[in-house]
mmCIF file of C-alpha atoms in Angstrom:
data_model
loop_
_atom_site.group_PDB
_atom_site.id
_atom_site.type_symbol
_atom_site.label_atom_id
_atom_site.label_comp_id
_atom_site.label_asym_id
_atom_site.label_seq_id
_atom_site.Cartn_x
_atom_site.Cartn_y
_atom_site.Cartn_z
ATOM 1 C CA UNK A 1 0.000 0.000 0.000
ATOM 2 C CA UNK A 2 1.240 3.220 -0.868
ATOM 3 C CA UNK A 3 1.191 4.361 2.969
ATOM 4 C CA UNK A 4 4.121 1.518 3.494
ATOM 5 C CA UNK A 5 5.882 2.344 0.372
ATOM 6 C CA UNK A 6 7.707 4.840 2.470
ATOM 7 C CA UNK A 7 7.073 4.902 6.262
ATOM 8 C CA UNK A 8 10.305 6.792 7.233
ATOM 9 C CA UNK A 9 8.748 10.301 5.385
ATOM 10 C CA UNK A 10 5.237 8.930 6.598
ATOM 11 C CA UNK A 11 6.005 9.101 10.091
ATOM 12 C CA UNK A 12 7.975 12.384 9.850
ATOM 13 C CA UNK A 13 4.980 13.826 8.074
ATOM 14 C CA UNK A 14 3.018 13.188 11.257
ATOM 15 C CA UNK A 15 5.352 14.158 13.320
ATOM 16 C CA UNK A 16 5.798 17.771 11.694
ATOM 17 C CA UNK A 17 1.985 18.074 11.325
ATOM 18 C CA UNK A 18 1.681 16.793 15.081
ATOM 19 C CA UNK A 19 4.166 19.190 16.052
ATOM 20 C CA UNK A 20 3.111 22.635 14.881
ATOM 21 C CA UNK A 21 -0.831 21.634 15.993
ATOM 22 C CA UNK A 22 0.884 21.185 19.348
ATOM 23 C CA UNK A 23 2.457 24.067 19.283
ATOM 24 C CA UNK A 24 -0.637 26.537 17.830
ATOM 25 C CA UNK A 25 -3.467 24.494 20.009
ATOM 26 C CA UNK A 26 -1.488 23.057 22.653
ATOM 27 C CA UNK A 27 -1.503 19.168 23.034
ATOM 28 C CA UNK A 28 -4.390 19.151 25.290
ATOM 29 C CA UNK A 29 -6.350 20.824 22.351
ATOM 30 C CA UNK A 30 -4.893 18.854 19.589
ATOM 31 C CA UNK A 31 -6.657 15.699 18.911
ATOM 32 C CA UNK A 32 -5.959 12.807 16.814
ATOM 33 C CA UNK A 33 -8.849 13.747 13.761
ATOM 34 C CA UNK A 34 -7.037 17.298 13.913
ATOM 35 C CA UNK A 35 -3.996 15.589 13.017
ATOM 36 C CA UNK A 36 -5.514 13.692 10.418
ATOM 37 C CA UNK A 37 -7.281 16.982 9.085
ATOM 38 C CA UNK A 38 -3.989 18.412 8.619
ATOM 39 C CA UNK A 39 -2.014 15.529 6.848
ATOM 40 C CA UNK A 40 -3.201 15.932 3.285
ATOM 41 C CA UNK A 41 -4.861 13.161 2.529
ATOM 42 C CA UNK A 42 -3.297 10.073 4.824
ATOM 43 C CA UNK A 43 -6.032 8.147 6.601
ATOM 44 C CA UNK A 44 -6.333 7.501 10.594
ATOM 45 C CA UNK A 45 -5.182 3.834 9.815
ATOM 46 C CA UNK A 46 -2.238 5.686 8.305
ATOM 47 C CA UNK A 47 -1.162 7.335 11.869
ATOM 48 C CA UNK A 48 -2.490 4.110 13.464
ATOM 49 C CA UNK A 49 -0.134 2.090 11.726
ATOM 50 C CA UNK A 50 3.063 3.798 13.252
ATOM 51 C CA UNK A 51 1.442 5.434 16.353
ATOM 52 C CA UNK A 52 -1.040 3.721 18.733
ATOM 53 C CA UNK A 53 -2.235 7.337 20.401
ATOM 54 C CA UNK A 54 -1.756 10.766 21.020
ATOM 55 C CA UNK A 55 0.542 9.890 23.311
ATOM 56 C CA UNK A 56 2.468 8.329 21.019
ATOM 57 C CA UNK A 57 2.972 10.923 18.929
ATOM 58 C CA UNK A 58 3.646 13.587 21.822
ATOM 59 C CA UNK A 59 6.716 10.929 22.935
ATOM 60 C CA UNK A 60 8.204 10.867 19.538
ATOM 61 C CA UNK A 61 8.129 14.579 18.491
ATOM 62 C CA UNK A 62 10.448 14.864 22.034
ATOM 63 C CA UNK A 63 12.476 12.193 21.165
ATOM 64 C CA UNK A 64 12.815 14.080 17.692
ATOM 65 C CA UNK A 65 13.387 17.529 19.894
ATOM 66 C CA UNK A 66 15.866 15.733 22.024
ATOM 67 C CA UNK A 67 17.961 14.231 19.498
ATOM 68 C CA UNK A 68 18.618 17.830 18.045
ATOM 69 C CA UNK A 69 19.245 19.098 21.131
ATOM 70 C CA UNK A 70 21.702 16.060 22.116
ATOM 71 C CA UNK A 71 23.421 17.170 18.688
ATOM 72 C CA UNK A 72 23.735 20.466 20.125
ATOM 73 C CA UNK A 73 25.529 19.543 23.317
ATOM 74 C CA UNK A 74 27.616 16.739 21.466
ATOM 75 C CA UNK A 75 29.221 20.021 19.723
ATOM 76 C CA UNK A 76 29.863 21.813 22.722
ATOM 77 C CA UNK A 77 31.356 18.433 24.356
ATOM 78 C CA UNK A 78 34.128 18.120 21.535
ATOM 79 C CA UNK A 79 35.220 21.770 21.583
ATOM 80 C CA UNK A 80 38.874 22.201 22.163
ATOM 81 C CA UNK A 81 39.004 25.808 22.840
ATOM 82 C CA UNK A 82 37.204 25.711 25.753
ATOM 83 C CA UNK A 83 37.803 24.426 29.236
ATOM 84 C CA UNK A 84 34.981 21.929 31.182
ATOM 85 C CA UNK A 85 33.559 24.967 33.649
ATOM 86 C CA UNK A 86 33.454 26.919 30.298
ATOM 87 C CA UNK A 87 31.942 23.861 28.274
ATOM 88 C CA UNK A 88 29.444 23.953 31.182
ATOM 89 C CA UNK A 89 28.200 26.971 30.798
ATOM 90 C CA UNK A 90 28.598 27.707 27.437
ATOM 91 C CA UNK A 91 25.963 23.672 27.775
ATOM 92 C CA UNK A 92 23.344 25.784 29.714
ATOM 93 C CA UNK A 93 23.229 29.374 27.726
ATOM 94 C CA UNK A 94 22.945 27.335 24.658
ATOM 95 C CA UNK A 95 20.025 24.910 26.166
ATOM 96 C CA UNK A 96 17.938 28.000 27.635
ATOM 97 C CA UNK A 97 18.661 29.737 24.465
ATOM 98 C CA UNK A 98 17.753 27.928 21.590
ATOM 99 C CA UNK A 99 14.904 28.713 19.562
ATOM 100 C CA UNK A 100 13.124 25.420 19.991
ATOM 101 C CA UNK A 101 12.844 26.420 23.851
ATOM 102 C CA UNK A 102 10.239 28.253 24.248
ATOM 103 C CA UNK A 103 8.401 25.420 21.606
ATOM 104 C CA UNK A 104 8.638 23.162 24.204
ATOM 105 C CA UNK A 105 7.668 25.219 27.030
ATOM 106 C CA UNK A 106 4.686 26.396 24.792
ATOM 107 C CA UNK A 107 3.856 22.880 23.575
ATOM 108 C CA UNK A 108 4.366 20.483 26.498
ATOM 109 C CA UNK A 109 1.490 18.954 28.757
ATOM 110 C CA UNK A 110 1.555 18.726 32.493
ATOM 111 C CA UNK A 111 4.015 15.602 33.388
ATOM 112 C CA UNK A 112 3.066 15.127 35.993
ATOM 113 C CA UNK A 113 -0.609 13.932 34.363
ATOM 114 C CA UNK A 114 1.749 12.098 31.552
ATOM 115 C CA UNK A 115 4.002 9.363 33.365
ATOM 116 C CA UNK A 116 4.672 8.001 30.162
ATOM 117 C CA UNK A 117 6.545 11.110 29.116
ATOM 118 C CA UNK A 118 8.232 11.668 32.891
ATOM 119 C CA UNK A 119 9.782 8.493 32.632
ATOM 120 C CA UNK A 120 10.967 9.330 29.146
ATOM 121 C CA UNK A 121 12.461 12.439 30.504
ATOM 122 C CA UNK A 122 14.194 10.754 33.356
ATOM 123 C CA UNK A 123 15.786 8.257 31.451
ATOM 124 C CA UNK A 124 16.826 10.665 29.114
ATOM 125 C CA UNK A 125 18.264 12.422 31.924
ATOM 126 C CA UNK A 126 19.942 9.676 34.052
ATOM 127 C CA UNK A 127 20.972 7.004 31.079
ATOM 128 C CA UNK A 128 21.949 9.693 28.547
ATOM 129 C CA UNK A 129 22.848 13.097 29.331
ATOM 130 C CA UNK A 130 24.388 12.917 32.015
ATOM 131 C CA UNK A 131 26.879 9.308 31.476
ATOM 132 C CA UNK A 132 27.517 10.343 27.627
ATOM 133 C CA UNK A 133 27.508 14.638 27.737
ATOM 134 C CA UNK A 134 28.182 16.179 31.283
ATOM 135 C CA UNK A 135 29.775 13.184 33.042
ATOM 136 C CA UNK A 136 32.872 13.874 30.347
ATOM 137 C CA UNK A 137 32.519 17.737 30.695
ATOM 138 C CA UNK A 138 33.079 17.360 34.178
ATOM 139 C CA UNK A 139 36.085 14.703 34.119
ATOM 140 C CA UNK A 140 37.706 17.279 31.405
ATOM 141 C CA UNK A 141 37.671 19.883 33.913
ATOM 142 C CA UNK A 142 38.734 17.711 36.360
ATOM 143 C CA UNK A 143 42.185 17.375 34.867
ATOM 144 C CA UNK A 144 42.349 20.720 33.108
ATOM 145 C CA UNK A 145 42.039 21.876 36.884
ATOM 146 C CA UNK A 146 38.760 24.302 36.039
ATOM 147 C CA UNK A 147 35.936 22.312 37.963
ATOM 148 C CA UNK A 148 37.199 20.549 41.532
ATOM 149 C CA UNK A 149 35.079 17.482 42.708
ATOM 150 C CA UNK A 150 36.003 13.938 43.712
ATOM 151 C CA UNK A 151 32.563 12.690 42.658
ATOM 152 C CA UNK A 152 32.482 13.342 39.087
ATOM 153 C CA UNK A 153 29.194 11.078 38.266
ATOM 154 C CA UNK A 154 27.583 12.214 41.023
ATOM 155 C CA UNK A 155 27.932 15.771 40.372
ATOM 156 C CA UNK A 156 27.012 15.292 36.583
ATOM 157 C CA UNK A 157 23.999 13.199 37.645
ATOM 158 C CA UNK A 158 23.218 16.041 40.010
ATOM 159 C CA UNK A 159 23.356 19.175 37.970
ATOM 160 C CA UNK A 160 21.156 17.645 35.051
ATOM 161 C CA UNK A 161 18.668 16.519 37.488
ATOM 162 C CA UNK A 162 18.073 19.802 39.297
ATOM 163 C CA UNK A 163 17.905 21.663 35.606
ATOM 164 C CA UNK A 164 16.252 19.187 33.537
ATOM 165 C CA UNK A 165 13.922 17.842 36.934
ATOM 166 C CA UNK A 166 13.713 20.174 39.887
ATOM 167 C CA UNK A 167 13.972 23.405 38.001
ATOM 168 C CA UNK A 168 11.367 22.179 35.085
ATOM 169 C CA UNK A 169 8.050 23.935 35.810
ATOM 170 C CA UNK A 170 6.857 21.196 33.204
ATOM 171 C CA UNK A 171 7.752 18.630 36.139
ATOM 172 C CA UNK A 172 7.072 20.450 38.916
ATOM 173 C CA UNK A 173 4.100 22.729 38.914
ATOM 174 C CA UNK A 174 5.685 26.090 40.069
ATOM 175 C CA UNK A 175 4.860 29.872 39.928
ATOM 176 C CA UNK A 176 7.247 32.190 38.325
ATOM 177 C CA UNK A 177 8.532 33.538 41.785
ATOM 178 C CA UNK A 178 8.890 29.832 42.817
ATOM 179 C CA UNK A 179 10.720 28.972 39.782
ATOM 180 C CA UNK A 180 13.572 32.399 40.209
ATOM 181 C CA UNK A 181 13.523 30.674 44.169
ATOM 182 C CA UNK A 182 14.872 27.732 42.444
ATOM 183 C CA UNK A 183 17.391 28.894 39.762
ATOM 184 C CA UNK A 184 19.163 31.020 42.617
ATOM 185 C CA UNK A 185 19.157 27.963 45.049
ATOM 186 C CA UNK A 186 21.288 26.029 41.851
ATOM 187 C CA UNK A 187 23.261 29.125 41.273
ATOM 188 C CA UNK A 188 24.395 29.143 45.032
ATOM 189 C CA UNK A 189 24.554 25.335 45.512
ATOM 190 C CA UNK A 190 26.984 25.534 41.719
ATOM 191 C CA UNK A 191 28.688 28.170 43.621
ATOM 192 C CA UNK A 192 29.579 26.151 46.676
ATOM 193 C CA UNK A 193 31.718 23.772 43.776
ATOM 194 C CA UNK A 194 33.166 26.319 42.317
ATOM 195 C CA UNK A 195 31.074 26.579 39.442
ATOM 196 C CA UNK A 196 29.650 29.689 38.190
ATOM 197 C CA UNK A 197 27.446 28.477 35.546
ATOM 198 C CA UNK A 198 24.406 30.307 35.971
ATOM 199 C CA UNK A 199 24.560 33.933 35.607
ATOM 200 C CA UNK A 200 21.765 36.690 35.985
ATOM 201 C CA UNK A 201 20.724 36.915 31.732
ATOM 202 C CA UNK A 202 20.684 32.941 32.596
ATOM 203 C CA UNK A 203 18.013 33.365 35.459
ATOM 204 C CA UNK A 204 16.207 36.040 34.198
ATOM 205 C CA UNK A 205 15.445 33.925 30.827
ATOM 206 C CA UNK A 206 14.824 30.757 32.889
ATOM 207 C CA UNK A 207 11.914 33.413 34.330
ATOM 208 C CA UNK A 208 10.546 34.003 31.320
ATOM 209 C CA UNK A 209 10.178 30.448 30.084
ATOM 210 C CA UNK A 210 8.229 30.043 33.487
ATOM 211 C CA UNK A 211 6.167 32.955 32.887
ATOM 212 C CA UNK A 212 5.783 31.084 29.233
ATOM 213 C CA UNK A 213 4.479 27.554 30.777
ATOM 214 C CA UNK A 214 2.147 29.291 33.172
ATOM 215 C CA UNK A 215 0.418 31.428 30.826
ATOM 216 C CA UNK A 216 -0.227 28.205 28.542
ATOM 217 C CA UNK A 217 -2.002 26.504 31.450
#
């Protein structure tokens, strides 16, 4: 059937379609049929042939986020001309700055009412990020003598937590002053390591995405 003849550009058909719904409507306003209104002509077996629900969908367009934005920190990972404390900061000015930020913030549903996509998120966190992109940041600064810790996977495991976790109003449901509570709590507790990764531009745009995910709720 011609739907199978090429299911790679099927599936990112959806996913673009699926993507800028969630990001006009919101996925709590975006249902499957509006998908299928969108896609020119595929049928609901179509999306039901590579996606069994909304939820689905939602789990891959993040996956498809996050492998662009694992790109991203791959790049600042292999620099040479920085050192690790710069590689870490340069890791979260580029992650609260990118373009697709605010995408997500605008796009994403409660987690906390989507364990599916939590446990996504923390496995992203824990098995990926922080073993194969901050864990070697850390180590590198380690020996060029810019970040000083004797617990190097703990630290790494610790820092993406608190910013992709604790600090995530997505995660945790948390007012704008609640959320600039938080960012200076990690800015003092990176502090106390010697690590001045966070800098006021950082929290004041870590605000605004707050302000962001609370006005879409």
């Amino acid at each position: 059937m011609a739907r199978n003849k090429h299911p790679e550009e099927t599936v990112e058909k959806i996913l673009d379609v699926a993507s800028r719904l969630f990001l006009e409507k919101g996925y709590e306003h975006t249902s499957i049929q509006d998908i299928i209104n969108n896609l020119g002509g595929l049928s609901k077996g179509a999306i039901y042939h590579h996606f069994k629900s909304k939820e689905d969908i939602l789990i891959a367009v993040t996956d498809r986020m996050t492998m662009e934005s694992n790109q991203g920190l791959a790049k600042i990972r292999d620099a040479s001309a920085m050192n690790g404390k710069e590689k870490l900061q340069e890791i979260f000015k580029a992650s609260i700055n990118r373009p697709v930020q605010k995408d997500i913030f605008t796009v994403a549903p409660d987690f906390q009412n989507n364990p599916r996509l939590l446990d996504s998120l923390l496995r992203e966190t824990v098995e990926v990020v922080a073993p194969y992109y901050i864990l070697p940041i850390i180590k590198e600064g380690i020996e060029d003598g810019s970040i000083q810790t004797e617990f190097p996977e703990q630290l790494a495991e610790l820092i993406i937590l608190a910013a992709n976790i604790w600090m995530n109003p997505m995660v945790f449901d948390s007012s704008p002053e609640e959320s600039y509570a938080k960012f200076m709590v990690f800015r003092q507790m990176m502090q106390g390591f010697g690590l001045d990764i966070v800098d006021e531009e950082m929290v004041q745009r870590l605000q605004e995405l707050a302000v962001i995910y609370n006005k879409k709720k």
